[in-house]
C-alpha positions as a printed NumPy array, in Angstrom:
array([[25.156, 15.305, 29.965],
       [27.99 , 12.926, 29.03 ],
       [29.931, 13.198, 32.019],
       [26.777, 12.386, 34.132],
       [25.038,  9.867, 32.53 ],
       [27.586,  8.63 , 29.296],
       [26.804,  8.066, 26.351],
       [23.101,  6.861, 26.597],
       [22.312,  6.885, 23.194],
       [25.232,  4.029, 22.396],
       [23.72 ,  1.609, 24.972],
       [20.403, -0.582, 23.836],
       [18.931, -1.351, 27.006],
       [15.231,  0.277, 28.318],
       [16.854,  2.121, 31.351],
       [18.895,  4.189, 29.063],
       [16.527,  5.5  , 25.946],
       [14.091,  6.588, 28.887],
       [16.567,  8.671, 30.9  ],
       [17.781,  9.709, 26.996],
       [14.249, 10.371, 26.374],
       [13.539, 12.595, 29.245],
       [16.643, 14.7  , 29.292],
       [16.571, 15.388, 25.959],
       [12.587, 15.27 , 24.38 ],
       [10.201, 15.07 , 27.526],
       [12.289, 18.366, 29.274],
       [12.668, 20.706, 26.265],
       [ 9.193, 19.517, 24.843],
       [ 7.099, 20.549, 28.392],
       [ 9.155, 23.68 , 28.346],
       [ 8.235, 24.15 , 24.561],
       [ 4.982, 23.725, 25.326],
       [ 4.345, 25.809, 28.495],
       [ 6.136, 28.521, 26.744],
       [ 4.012, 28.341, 23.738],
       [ 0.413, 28.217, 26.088],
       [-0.128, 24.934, 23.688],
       [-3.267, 23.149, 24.581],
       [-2.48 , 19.833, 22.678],
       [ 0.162, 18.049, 21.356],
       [-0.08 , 14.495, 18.542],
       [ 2.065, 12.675, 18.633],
       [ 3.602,  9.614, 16.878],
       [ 4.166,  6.982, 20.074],
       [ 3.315,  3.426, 19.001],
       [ 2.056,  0.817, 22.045],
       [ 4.444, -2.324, 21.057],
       [ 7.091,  0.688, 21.398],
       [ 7.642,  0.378, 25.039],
       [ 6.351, -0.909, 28.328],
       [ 4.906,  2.397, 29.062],
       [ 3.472,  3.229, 25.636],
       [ 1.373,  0.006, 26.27 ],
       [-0.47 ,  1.861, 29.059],
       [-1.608,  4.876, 27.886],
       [-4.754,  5.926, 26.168],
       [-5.543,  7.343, 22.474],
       [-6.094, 11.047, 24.521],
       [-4.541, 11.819, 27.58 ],
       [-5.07 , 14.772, 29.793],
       [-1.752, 15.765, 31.293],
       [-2.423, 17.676, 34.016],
       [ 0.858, 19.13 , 35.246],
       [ 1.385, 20.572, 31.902],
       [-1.759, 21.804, 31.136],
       [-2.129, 19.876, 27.802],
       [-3.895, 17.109, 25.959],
       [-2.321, 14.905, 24.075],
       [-3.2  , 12.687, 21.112],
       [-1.728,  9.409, 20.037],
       [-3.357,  8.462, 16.145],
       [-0.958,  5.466, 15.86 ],
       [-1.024,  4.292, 19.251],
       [-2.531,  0.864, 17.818],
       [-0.777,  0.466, 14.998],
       [ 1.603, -2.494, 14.564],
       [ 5.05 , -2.635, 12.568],
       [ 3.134, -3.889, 10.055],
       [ 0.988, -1.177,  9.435],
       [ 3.904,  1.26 ,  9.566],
       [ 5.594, -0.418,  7.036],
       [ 2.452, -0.908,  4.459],
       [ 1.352,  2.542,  5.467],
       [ 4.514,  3.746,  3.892],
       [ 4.834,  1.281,  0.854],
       [ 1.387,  2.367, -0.012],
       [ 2.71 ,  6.293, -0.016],
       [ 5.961,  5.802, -1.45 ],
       [ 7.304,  6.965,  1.758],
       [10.77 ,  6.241,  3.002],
       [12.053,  5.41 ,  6.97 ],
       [14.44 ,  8.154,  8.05 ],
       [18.143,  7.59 ,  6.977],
       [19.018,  7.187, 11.199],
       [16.718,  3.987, 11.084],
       [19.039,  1.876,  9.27 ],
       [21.638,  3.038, 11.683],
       [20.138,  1.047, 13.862],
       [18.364,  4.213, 15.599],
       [15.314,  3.731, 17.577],
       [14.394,  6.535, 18.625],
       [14.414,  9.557, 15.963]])
């Protein structure tokens, strides 16, 4: 993947987490989930994440696949995040101070 597309995960612009993103989560994740006859998925996407998360809907059908999928915390803010995991004594995984976005 390197020697195509370099080191995407060192750059911090939009164009690069997305291709990231879809080589190495959206790919293995449909083939996951076709393999497994899954007929939903949740998942953790947050709106203010990106342009695209802003779009979408709390369930979405995904027809291609075959699969729902549901996004809980799809209006949450960074706020709630954070007092969501003060209240529970929860920490942010060790790659967020990194400077990770994308876990």
């Amino acid at each position: 993947m390197e020697t195509l597309h370099g080191q995407l995960w060192d750059h911090n612009d939009e164009d690069s987490h997305s291709t990231y993103g879809v080589l190495h989560k959206v790919e293995s994740m449909a083939r996951a989930l076709g393999e497994l006859g899954a007929k939903a998925i949740i998942s953790d996407v947050r709106g203010a994440q990106t342009k695209h998360h802003t779009g979408l809907k709390r369930i979405t059908l995904n027809s291609a696949q075959k699969h729902c999928r549901i996004h809980p915390l799809l209006h949450w803010t960074q706020e709630d995040v954070e007092n969501y995991l003060a209240k529970h004594n929860l920490l942010y995984h060790s790659l967020k101070h990194k400077g990770y976005v994308s876990i």
